[in-house]
Short mmCIF file of N, CA, C and O in Angstrom, two decimals:
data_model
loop_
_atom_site.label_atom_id
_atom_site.label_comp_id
_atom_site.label_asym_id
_atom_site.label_seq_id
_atom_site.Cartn_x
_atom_site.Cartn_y
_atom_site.Cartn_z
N UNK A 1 131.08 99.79 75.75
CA UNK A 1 130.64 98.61 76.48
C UNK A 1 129.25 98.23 76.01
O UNK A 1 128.24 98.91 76.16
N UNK A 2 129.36 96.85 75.33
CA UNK A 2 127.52 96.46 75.06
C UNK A 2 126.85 96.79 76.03
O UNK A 2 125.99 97.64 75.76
N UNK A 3 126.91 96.34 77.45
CA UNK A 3 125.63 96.04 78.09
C UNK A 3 125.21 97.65 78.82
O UNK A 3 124.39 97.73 79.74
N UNK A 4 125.93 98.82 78.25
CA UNK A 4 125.20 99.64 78.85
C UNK A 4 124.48 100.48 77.93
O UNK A 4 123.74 101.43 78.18
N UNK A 5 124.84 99.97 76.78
CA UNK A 5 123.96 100.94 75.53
C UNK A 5 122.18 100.44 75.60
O UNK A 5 121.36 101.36 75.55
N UNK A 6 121.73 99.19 75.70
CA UNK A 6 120.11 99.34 76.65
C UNK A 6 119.98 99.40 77.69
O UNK A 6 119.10 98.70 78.19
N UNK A 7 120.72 100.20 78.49
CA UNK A 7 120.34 100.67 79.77
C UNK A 7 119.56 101.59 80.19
O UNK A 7 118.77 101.52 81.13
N UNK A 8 119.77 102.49 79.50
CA UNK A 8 118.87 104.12 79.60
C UNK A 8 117.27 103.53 78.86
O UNK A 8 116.13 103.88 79.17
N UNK A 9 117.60 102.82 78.08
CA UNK A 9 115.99 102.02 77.44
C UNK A 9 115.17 101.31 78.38
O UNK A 9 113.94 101.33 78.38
N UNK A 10 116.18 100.42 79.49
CA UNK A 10 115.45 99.77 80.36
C UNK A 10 114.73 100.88 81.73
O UNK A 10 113.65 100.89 82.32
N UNK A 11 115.56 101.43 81.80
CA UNK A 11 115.55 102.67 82.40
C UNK A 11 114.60 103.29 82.58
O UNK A 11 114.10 103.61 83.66
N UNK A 12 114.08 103.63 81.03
CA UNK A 12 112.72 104.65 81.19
C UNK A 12 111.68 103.79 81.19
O UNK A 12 110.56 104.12 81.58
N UNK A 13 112.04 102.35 80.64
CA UNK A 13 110.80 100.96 80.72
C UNK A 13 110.46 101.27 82.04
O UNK A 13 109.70 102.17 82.39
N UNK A 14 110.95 100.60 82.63
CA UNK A 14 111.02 100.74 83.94
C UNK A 14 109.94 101.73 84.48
O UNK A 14 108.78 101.46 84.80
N UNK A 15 110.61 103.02 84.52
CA UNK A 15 110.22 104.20 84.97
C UNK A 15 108.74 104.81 84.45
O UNK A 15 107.91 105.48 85.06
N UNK A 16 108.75 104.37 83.31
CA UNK A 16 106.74 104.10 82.68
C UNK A 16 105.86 103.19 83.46
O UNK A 16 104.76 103.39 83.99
N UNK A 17 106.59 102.20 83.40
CA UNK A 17 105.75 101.10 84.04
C UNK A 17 105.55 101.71 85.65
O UNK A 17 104.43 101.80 86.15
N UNK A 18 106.46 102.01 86.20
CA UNK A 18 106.34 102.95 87.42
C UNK A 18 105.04 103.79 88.00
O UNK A 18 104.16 103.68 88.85
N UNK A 19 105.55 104.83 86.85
CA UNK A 19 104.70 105.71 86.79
C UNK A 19 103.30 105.53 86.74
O UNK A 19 102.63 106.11 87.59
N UNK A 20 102.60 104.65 85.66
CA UNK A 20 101.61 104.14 85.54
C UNK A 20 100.73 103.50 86.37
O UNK A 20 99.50 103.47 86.37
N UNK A 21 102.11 102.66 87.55
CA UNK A 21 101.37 102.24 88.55
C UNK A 21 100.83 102.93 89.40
O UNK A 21 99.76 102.58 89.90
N UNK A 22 101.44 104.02 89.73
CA UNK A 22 101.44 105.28 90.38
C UNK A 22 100.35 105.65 90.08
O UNK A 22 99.40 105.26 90.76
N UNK A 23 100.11 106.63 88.82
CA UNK A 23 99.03 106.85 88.68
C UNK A 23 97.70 106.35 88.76
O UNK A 23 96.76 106.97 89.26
N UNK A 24 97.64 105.03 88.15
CA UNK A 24 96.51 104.34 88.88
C UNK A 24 96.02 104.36 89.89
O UNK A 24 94.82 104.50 90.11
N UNK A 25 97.31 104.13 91.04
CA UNK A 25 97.08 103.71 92.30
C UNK A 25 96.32 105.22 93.13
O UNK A 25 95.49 105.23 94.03
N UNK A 26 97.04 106.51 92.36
CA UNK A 26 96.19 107.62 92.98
C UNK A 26 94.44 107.93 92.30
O UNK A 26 93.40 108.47 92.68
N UNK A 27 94.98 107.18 91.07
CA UNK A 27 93.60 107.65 90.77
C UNK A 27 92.25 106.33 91.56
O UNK A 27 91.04 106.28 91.79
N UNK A 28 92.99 105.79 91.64
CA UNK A 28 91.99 104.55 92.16
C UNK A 28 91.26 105.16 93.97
O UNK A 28 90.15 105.05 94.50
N UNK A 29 92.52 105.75 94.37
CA UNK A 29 92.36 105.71 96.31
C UNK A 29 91.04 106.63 96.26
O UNK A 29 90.14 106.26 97.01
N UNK A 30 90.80 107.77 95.50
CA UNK A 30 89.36 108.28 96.34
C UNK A 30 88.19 107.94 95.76
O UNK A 30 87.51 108.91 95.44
N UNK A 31 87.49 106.28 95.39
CA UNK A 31 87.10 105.86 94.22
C UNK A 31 86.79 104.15 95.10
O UNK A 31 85.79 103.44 95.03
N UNK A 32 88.27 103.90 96.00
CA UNK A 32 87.86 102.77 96.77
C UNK A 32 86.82 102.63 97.57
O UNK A 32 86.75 103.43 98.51
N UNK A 33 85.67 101.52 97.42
CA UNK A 33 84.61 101.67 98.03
C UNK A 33 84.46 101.47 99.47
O UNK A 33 83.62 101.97 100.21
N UNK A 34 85.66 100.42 99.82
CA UNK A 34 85.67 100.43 101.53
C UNK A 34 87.31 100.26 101.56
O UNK A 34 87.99 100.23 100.54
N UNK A 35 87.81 100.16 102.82
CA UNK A 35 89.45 99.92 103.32
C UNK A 35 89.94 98.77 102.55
O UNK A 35 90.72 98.59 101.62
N UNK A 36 89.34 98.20 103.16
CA UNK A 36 89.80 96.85 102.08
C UNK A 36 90.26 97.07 100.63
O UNK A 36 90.93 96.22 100.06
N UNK A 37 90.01 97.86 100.21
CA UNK A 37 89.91 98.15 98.70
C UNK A 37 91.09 99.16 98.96
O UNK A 37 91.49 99.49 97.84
N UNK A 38 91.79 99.78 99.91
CA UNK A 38 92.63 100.68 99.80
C UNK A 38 94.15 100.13 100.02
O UNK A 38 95.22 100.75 99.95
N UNK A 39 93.91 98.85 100.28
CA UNK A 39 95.35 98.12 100.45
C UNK A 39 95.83 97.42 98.96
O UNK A 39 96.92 97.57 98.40
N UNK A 40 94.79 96.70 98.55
CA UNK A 40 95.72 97.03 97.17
C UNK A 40 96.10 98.41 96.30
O UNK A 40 96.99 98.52 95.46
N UNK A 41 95.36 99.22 96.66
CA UNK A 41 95.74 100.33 95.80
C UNK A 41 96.63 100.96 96.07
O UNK A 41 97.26 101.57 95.20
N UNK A 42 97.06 101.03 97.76
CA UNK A 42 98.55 101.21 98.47
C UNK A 42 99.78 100.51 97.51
O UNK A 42 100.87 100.85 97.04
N UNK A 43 98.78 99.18 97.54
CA UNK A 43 100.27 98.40 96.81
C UNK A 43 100.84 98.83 95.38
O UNK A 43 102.01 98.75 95.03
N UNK A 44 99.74 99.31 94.60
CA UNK A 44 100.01 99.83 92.89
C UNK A 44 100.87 100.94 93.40
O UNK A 44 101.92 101.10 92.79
N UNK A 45 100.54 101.93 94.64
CA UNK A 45 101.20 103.19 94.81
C UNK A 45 102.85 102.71 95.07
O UNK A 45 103.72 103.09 94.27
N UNK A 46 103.25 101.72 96.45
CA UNK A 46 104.51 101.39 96.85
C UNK A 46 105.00 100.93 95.67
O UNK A 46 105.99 101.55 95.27
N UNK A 47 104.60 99.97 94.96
CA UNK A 47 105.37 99.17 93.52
C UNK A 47 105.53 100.56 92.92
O UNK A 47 106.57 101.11 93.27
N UNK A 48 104.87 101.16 92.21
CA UNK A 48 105.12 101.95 91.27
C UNK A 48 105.92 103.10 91.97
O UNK A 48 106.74 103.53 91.16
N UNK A 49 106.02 103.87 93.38
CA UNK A 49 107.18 104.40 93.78
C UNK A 49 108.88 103.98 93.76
O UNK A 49 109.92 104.61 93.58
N UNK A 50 108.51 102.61 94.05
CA UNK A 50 109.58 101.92 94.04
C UNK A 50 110.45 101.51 92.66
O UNK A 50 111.58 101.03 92.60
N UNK A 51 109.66 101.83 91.72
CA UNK A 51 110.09 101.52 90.27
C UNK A 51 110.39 102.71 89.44
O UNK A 51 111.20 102.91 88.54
N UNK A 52 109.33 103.56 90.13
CA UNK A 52 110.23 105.08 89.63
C UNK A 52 111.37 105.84 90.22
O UNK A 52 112.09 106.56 89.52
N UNK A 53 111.48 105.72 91.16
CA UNK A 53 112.37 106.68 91.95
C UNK A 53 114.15 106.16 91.55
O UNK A 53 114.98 107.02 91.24
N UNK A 54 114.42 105.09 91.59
CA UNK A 54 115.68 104.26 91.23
C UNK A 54 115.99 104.93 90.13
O UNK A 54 116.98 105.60 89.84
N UNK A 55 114.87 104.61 89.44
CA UNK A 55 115.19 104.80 87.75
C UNK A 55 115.16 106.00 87.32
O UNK A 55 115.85 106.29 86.34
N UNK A 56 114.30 107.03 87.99
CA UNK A 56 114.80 108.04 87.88
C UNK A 56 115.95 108.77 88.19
O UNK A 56 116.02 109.77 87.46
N UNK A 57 116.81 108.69 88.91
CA UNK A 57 117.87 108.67 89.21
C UNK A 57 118.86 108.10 88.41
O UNK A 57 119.63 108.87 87.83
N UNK A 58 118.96 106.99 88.27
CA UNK A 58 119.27 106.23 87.38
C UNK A 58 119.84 107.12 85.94
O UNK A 58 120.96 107.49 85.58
N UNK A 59 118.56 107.23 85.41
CA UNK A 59 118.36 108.28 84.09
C UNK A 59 118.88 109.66 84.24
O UNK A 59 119.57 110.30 83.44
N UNK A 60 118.45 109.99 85.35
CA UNK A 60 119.38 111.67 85.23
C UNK A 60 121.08 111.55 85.21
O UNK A 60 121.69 112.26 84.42
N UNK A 61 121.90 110.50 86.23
CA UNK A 61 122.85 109.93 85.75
C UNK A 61 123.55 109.69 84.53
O UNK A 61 124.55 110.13 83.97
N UNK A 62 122.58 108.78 84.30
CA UNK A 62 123.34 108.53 82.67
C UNK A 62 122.93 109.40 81.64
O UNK A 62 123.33 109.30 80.48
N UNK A 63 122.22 110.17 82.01
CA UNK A 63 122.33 111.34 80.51
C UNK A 63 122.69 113.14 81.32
O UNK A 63 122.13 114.17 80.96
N UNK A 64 123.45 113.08 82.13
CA UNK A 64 124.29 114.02 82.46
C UNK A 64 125.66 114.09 82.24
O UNK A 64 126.42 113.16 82.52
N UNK A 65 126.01 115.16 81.75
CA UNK A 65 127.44 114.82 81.26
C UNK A 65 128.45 114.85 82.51
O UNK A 65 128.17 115.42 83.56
N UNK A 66 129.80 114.10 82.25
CA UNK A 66 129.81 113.54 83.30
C UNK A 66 131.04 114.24 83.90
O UNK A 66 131.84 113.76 84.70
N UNK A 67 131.01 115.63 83.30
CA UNK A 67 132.07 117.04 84.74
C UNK A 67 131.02 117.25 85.42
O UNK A 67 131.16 117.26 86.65
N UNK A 68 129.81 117.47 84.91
CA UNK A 68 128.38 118.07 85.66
C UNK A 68 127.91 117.04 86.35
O UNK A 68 126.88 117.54 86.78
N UNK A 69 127.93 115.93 86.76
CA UNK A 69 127.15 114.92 87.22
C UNK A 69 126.89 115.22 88.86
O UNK A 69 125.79 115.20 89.41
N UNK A 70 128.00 115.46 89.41
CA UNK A 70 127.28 116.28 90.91
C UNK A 70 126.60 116.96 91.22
O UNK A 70 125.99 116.81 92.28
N UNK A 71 126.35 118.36 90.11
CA UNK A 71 125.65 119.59 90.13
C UNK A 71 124.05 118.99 89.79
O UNK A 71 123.02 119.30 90.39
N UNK A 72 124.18 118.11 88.75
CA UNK A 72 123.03 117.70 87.96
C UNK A 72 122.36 116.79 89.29
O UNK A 72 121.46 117.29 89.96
N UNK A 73 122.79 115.66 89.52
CA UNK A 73 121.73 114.98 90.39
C UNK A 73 122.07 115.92 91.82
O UNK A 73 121.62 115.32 92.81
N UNK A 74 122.53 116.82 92.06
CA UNK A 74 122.42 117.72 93.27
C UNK A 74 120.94 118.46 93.07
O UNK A 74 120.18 118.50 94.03
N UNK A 75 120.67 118.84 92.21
CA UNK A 75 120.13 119.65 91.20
C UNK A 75 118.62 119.14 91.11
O UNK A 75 117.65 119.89 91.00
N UNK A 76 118.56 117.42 91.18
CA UNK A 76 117.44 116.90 90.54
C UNK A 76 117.25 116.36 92.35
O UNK A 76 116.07 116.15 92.60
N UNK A 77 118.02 116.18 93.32
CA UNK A 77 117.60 116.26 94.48
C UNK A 77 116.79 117.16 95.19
O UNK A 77 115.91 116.75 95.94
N UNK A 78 117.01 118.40 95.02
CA UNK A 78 116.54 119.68 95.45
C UNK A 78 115.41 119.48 94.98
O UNK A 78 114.67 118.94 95.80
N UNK A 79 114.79 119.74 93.70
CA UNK A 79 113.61 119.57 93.03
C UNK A 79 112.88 118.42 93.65
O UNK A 79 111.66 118.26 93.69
N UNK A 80 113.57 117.88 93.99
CA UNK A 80 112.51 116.53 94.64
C UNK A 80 112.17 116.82 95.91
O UNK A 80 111.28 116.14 96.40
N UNK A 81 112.70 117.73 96.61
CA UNK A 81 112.57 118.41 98.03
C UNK A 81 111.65 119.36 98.09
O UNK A 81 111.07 119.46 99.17
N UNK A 82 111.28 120.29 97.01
CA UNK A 82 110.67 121.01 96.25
C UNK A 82 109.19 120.44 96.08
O UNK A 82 108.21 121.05 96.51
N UNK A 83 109.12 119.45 95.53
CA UNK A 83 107.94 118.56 95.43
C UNK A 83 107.56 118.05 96.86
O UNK A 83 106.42 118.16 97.30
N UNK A 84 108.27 117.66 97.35
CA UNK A 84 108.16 116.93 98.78
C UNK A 84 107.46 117.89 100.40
O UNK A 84 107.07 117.56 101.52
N UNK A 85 107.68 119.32 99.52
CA UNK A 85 107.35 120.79 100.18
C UNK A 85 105.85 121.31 99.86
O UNK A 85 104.91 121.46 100.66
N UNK A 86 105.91 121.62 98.08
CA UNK A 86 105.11 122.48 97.64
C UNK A 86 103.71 121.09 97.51
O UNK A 86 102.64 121.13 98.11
N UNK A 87 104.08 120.24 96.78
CA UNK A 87 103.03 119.01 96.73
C UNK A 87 102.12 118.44 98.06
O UNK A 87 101.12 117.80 97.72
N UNK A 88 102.30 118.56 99.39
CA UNK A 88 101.05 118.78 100.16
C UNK A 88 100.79 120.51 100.67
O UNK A 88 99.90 120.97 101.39
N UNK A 89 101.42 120.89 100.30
CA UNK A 89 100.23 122.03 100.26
C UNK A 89 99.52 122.49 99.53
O UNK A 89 98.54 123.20 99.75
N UNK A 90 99.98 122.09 98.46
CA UNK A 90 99.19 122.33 97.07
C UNK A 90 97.76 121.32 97.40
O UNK A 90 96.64 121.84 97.36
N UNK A 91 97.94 119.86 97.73
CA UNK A 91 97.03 119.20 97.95
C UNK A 91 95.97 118.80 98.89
O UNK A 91 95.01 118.03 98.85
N UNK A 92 96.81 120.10 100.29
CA UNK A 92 95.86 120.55 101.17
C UNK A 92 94.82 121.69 100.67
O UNK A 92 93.78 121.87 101.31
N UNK A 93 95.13 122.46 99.51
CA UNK A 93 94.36 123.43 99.00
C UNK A 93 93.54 123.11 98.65
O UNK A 93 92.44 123.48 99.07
N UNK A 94 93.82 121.79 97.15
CA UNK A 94 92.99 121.37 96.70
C UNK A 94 91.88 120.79 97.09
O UNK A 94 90.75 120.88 96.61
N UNK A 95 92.45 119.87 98.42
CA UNK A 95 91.14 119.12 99.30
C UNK A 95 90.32 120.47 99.38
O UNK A 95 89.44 120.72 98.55
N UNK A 96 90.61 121.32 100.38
CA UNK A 96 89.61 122.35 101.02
C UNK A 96 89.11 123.02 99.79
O UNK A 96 88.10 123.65 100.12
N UNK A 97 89.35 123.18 98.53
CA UNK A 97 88.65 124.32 97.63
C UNK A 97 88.41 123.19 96.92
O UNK A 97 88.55 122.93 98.12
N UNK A 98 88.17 122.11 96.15
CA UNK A 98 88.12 120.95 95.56
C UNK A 98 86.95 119.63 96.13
O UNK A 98 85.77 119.37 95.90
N UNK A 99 87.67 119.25 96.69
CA UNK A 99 86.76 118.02 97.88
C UNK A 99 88.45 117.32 97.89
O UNK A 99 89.56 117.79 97.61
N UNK A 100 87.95 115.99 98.37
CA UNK A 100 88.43 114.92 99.24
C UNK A 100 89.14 113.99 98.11
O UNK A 100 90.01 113.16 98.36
N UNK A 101 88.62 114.26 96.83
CA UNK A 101 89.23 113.75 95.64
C UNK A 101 90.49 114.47 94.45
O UNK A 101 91.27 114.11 93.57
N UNK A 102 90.06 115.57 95.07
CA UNK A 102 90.95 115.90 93.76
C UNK A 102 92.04 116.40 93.85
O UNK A 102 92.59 116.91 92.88
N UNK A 103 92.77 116.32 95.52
CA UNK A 103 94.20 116.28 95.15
C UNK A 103 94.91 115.07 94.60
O UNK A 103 96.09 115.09 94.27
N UNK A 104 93.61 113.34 94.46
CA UNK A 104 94.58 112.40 93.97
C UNK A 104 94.02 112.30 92.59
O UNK A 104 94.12 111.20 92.05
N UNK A 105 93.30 113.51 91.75
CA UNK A 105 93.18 113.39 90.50
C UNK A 105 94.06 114.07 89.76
O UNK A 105 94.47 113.84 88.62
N UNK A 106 94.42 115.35 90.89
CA UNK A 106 95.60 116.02 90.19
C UNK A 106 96.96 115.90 90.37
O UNK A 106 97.87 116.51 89.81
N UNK A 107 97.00 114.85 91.39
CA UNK A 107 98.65 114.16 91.65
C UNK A 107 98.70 112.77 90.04
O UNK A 107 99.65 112.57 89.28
N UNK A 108 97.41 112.13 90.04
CA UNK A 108 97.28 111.25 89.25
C UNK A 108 96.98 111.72 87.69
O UNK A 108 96.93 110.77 86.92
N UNK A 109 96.85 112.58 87.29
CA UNK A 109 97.17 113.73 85.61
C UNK A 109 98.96 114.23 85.82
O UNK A 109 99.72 114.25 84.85
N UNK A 110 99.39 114.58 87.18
CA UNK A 110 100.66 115.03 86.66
C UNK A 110 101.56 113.66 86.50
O UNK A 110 102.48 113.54 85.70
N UNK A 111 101.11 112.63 87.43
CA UNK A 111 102.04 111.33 87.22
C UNK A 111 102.04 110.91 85.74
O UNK A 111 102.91 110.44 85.01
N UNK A 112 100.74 111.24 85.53
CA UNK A 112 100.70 110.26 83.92
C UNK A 112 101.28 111.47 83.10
O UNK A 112 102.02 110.98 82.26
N UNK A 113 101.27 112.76 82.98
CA UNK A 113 102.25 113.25 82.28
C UNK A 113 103.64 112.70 82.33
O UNK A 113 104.20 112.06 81.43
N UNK A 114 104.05 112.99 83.30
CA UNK A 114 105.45 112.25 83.90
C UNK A 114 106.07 110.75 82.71
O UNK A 114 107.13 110.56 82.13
N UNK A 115 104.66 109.86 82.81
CA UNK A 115 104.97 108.89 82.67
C UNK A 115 104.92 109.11 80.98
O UNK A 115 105.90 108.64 80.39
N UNK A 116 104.29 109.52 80.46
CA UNK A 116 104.56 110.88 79.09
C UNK A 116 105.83 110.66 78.83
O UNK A 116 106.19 109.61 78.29
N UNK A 117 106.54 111.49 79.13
CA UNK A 117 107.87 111.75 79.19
C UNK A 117 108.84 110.97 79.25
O UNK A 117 109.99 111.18 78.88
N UNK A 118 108.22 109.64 79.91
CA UNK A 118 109.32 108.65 80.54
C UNK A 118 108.93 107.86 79.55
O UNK A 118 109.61 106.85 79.38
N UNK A 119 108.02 108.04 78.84
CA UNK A 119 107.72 107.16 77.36
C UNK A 119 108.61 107.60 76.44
O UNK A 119 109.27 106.77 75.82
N UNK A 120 108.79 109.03 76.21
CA UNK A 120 109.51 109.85 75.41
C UNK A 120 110.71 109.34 75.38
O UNK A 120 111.21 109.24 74.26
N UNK A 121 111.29 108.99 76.24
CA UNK A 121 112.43 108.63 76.78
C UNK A 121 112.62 107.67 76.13
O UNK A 121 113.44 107.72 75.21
N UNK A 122 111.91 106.51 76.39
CA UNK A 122 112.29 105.21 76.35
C UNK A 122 112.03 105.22 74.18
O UNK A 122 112.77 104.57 73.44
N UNK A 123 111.22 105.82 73.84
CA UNK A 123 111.45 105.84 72.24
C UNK A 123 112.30 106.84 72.05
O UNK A 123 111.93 107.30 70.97
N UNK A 124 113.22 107.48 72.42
CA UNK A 124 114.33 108.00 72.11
C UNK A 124 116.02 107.12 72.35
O UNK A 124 117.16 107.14 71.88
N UNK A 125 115.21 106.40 73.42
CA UNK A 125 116.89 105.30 73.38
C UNK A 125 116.26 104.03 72.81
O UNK A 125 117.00 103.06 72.67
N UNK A 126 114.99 103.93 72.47
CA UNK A 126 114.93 102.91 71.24
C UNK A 126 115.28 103.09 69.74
O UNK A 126 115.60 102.28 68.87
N UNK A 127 115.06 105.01 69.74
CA UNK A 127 115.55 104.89 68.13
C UNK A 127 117.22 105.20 68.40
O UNK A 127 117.88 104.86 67.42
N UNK A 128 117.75 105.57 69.14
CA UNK A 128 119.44 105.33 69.40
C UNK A 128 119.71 104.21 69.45
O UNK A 128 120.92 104.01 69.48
N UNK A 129 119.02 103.22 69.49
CA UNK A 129 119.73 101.92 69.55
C UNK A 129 119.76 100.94 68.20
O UNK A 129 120.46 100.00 67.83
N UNK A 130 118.60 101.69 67.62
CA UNK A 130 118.15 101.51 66.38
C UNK A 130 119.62 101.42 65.32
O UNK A 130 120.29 100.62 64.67
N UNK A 131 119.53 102.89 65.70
CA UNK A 131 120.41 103.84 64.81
C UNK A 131 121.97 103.20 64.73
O UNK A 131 122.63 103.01 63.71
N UNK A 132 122.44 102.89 66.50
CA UNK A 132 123.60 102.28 66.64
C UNK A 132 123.72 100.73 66.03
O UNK A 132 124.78 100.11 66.13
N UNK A 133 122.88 100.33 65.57
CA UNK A 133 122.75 98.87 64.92
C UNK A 133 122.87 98.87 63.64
O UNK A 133 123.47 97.96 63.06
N UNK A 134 122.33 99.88 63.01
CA UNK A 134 122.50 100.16 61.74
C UNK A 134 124.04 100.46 61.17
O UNK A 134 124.53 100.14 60.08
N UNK A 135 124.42 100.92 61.88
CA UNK A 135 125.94 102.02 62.06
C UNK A 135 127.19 100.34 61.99
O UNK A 135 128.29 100.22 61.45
N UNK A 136 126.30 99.27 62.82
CA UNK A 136 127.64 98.72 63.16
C UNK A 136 127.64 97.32 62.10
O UNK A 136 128.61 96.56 62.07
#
């Protein structure tokens, strides 16, 4: 089927652009000089949650093979429960041994790794698509 061979490309587009917002948006919040300044940076955080999370999903989907596809996004659920667990306490630590900033410097270094990856991604189903063009 054409229209799903740039899908996994839009996919990780997507999911960069996400990410990025994300990260910004944490690295920006302990940095805002008054409230006012914390509602847009809410907003880089909601947009860019909202643009990763789909697509991540999304992506684990389509590159799971597809007897495993229950186990796999069962799999990538848990881990997100995992994060949803270990990630404020980790960032209650950090406040108290750290300060007031640097659990959103170190939520905002692992996002942009993340978003790393989700780059990786997206030039790996650009050179597959490459490749499939050549082929046809």
């Amino acid at each position: 089927t054409g229209g799903e061979e740039g899908r996994p490309g839009r996919e990780a587009l997507l999911a960069t652009v996400g990410f990025g917002l994300t990260a910004a948006g944490l690295a920006l919040m302990p940095v805002a000089p008054t409230y006012a300044w914390l509602f847009p940076v809410m907003g880089l955080l909601a947009v860019g949650s909202a643009l990763v999370n789909p697509c991540l999903s999304a992506l684990v989907s389509l590159h799971a093979p597809p007897e495993r596809l229950g186990a796999v996004l069962g799999a990538y659920q848990a881990f997100g429960s995992l994060g949803r667990i270990v990630g404020p306490a980790l960032g209650g630590w950090l406040f108290t041994r750290l300060g007031p900033g640097a659990p959103y410097g170190t939520a905002a270094g692992m996002v942009g790794l993340a978003g790393l990856l989700a780059l990786s991604l997206l030039a790996q189903a650009r050179m597959a698509g490459a490749g499939a063009g050549q082929r046809s």
